[in-house]
Short mmCIF file of C-alpha atoms (C1' of nucleotides) in Angstrom, two decimals:
data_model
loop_
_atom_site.label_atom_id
_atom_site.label_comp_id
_atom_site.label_asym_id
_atom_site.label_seq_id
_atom_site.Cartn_x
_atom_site.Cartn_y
_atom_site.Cartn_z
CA UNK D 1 0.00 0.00 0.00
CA UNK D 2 1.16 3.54 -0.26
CA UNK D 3 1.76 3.76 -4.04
CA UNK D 4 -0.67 5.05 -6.74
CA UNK D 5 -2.46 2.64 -8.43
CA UNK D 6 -1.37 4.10 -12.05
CA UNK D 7 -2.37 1.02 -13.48
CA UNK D 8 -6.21 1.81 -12.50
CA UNK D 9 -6.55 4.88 -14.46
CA UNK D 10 -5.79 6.33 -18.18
CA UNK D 11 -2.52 7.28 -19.24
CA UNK D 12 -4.23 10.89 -19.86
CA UNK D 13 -5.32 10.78 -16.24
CA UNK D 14 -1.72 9.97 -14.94
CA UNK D 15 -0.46 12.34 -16.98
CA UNK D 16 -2.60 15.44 -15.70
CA UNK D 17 -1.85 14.15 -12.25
CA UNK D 18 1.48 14.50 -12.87
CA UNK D 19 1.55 17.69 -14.50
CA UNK D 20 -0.76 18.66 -11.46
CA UNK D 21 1.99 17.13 -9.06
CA UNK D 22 4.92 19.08 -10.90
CA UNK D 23 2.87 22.73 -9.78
CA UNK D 24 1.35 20.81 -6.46
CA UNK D 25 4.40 23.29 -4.14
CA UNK D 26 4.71 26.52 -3.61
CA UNK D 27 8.41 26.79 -4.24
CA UNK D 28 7.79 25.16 -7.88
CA UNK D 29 5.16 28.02 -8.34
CA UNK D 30 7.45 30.47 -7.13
CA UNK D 31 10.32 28.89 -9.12
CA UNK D 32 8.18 28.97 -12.46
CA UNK D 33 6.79 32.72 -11.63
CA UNK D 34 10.51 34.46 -11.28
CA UNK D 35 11.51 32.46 -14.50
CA UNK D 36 8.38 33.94 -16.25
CA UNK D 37 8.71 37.16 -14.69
CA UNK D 38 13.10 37.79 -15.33
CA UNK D 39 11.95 36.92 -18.86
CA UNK D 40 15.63 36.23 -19.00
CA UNK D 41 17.52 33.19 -16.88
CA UNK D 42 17.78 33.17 -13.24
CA UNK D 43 20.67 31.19 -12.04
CA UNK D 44 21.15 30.54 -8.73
CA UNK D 45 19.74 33.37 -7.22
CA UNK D 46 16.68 31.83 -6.49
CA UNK D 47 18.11 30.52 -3.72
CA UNK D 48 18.05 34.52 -2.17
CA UNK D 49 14.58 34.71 -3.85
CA UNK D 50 13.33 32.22 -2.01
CA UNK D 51 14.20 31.33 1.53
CA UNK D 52 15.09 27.41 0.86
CA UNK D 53 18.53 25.64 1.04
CA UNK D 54 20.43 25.74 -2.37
CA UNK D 55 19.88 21.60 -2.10
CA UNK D 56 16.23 21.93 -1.33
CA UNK D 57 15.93 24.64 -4.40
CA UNK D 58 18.21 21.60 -6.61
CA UNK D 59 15.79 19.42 -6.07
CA UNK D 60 12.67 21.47 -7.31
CA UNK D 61 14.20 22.44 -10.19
CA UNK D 62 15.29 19.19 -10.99
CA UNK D 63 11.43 17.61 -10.80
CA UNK D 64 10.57 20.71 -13.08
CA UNK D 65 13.54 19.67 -15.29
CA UNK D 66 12.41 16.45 -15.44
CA UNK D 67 8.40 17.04 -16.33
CA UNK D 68 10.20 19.25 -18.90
CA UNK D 69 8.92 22.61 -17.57
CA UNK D 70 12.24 24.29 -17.73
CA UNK D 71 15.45 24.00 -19.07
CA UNK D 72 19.18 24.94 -18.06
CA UNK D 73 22.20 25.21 -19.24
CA UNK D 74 25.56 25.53 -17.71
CA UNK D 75 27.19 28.91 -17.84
CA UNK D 76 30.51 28.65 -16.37
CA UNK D 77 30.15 27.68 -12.82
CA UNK D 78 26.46 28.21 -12.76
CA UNK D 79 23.40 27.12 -14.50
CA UNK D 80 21.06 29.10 -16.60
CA UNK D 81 17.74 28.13 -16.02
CA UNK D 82 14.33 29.01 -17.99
CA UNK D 83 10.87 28.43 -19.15
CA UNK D 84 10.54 25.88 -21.98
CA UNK D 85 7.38 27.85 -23.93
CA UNK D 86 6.68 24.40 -25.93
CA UNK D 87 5.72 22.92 -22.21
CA UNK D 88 4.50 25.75 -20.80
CA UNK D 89 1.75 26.18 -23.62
CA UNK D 90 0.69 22.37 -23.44
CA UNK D 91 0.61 22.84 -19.84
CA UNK D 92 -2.14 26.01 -20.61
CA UNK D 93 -3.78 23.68 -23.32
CA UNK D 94 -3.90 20.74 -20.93
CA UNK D 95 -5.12 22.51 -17.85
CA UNK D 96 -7.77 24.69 -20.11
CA UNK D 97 -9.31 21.47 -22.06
CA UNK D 98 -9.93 19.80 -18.52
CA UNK D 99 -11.86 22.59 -17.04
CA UNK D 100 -12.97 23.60 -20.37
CA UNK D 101 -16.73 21.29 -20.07
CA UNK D 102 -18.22 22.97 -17.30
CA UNK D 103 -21.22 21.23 -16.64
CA UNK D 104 -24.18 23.65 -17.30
CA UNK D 105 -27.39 22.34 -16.06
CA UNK D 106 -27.21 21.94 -12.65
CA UNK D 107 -29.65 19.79 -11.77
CA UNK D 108 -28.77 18.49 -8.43
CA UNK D 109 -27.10 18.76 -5.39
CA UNK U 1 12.02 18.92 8.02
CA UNK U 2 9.81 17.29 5.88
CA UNK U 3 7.10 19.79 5.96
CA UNK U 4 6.34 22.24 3.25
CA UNK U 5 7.55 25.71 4.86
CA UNK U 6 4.25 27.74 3.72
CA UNK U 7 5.62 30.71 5.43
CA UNK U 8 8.29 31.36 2.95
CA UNK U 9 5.50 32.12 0.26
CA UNK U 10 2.34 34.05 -0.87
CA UNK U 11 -1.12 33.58 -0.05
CA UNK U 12 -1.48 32.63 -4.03
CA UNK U 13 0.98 30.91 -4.07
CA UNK U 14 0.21 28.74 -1.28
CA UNK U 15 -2.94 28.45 -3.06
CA UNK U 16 -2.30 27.71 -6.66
CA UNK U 17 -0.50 25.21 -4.91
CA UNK U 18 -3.12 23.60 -3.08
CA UNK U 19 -4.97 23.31 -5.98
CA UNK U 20 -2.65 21.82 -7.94
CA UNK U 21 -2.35 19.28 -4.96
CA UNK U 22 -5.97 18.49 -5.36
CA UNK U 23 -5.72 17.39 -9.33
CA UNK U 24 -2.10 16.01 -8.23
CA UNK U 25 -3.69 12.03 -8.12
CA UNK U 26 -4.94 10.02 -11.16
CA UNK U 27 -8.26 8.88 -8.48
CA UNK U 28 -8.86 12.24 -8.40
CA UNK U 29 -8.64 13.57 -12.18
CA UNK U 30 -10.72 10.20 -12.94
CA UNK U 31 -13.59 11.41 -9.99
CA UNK U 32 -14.12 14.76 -11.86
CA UNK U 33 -14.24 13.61 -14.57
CA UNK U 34 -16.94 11.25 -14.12
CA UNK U 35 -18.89 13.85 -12.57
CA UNK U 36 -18.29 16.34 -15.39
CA UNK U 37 -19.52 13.57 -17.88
CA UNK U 38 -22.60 12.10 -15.95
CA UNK U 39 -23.55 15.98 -15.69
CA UNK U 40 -26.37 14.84 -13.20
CA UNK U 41 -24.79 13.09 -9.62
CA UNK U 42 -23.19 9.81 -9.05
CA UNK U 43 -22.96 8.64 -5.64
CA UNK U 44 -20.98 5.75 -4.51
CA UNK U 45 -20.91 3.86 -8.15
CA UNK U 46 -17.46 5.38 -8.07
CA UNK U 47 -16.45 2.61 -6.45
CA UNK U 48 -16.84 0.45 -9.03
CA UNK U 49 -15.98 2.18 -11.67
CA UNK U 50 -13.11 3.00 -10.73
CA UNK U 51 -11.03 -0.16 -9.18
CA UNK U 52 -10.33 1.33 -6.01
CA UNK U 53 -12.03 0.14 -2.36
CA UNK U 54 -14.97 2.10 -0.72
CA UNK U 55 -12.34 3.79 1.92
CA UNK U 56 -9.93 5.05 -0.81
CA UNK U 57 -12.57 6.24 -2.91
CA UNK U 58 -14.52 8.27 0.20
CA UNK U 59 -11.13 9.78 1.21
CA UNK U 60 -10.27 11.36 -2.50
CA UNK U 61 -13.80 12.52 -2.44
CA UNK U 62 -13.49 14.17 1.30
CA UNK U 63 -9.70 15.52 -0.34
CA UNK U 64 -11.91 17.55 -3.37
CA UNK U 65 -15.03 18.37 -1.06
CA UNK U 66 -12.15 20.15 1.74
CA UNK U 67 -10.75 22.34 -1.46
CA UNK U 68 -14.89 23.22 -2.69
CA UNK U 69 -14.57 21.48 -6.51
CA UNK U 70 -17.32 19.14 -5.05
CA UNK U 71 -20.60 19.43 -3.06
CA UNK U 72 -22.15 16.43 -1.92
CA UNK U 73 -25.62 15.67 -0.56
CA UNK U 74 -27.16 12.97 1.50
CA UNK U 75 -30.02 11.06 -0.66
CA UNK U 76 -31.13 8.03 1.37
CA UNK U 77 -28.47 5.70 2.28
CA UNK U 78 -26.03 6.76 -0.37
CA UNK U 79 -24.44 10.44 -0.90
CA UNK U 80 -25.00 12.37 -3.90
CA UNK U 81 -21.95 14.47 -5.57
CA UNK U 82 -21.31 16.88 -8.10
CA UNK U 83 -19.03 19.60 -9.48
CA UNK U 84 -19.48 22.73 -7.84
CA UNK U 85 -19.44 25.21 -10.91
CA UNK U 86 -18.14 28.15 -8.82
CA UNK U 87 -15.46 26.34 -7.88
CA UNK U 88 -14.84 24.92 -11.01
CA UNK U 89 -14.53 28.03 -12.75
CA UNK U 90 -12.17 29.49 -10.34
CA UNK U 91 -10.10 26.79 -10.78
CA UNK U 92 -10.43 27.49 -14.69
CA UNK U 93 -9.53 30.54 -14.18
CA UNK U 94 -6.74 30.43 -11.85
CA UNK U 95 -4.26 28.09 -14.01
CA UNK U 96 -5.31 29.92 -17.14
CA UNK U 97 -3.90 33.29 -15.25
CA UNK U 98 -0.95 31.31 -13.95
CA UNK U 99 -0.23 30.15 -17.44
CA UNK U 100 -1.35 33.14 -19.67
CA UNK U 101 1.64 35.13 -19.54
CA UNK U 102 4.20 33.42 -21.95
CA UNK U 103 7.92 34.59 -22.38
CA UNK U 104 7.64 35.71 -25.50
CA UNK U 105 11.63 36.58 -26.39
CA UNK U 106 13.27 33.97 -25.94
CA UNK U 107 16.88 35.12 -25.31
CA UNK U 108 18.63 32.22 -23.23
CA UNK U 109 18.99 28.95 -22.89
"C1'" DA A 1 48.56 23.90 -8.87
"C1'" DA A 2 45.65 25.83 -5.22
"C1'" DC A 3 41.56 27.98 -4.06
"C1'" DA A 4 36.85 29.77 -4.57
"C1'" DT A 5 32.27 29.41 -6.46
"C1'" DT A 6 28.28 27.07 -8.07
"C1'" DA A 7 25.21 23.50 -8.29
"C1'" DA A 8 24.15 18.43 -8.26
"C1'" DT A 9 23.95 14.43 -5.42
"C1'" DC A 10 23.97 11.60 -1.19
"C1'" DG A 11 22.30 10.45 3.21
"C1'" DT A 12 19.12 11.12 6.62
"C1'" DA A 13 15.16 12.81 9.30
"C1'" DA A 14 10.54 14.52 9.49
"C1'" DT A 15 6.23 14.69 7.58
"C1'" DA A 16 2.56 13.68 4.08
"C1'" DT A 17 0.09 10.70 1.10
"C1'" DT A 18 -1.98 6.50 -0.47
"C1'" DG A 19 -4.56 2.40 0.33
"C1'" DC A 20 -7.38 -0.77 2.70
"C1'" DA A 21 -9.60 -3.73 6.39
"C1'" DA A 22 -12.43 -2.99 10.10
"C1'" DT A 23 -15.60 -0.42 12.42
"C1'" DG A 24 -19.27 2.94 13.09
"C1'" DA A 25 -23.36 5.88 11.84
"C1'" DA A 26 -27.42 6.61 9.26
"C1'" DT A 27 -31.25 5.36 6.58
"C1'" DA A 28 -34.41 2.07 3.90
"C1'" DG A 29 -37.08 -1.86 3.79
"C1'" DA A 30 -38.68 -6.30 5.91
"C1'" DT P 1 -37.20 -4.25 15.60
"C1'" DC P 2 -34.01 -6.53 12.65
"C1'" DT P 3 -31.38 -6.54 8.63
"C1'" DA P 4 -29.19 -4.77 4.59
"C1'" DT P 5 -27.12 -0.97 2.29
"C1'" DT P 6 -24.31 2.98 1.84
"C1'" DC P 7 -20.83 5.83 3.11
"C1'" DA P 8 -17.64 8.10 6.65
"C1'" DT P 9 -14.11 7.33 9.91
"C1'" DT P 10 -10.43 5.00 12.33
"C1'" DG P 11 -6.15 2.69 12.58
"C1'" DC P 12 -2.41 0.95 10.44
"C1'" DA P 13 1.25 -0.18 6.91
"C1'" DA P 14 3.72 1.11 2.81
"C1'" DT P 15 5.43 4.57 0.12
"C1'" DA P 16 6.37 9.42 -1.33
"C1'" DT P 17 7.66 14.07 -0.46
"C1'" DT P 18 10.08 17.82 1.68
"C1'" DA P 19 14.09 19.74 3.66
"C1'" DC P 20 18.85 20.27 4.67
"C1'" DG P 21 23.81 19.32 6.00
"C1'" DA P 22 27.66 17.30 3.93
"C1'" DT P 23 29.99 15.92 0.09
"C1'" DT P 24 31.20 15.79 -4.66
"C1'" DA P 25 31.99 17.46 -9.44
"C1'" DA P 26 32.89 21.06 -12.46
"C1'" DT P 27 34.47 25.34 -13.71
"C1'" DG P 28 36.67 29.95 -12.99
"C1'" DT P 29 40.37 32.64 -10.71
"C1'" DT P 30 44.73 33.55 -8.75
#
DNA sequence: AACATTAATCGTAATATTGCAATGAATAGA
DNA sequence: TCTATTCATTGCAATATTACGATTAATGTT
């Protein structure tokens, strides 16, 4: 016990769970919001933003890296981090098309 | 350690967050969405469609009725849920704002 | 080469989540 | 009342997540 049952459900329905799991903490928000918002990269610096160890911040980027919400590159001795806009739209498209059926009559409850 | 340091972030934030948490299991995604599809209520036939037991299946559905996506109402012996449109639209809403503004010039990386 | 800086990784502890059997509470029907 | 049905809750085990100090790997600087 204590795992997900993956096997019980749609690879769709994994997949939005883990796209919902990849922006499920606050420092991932946060992470994703500075990279929109410098436009540019922010390196390491978002270790001042936010108020997290530089391993704790390593390891949030590194679950966004790996859902393929960002990218980075090394730049000398640090890494250049930013939004990939190919993910970040399907992230829109996926997150619009589920709440896009709103369910209109009302009929109960 | 171990527990997500909420201080260190916004109210949104915090928020988005949360919500994110909620869609964050496959049970979960696959509960809506029955609910969004049947349009009228389904009560505890959730169970069974879904391969999960009665227990695991009442605690998703307490999970999305503590965060307001669902209402339920007691009918009888069994419990009658739906979406809760409100809800549903703010969550709509909220990941479309999150995810509306796209870095446009792409300089790095 | 020696040292400093940056970031990933390892190891560990604390906490949260997932899942289910068992139990309990409430109502419907006999 | 007794029984069956439905669902919530409790208690527990297994697993996952969060956080950070310490270490390591890689590069830049002197």
């Amino acid at each position: 016990m204590g795992a997900t049952k993956t096997g019980l459900f749609s690879k769709k329905q994994n997949e939005l769970a883990a796209m919902a799991k990849a922006l499920a903490h606050p420092a991932r928000i946060a992470i994703l919001q500075v990279l929109v918002k410098t436009n540019a990269c922010v390196c390491g610096s978002l270790v001042d933003e936010l108020g997290l160890a530089q391993a704790t911040i390593s390891q949030h980027l590194k679950e966004l890296k790996q859902v393929g919400l960002i990218q980075g590159t090394i730049e000398g001795t640090s890494v250049c981090y930013c939004i990939n806009p190919k993910a970040w739209l399907q992230y829109k498209e996926f997150f619009a098309m589920f709440f896009k059926e709103l369910p209109e009559n009302k009929t109960c409850c």
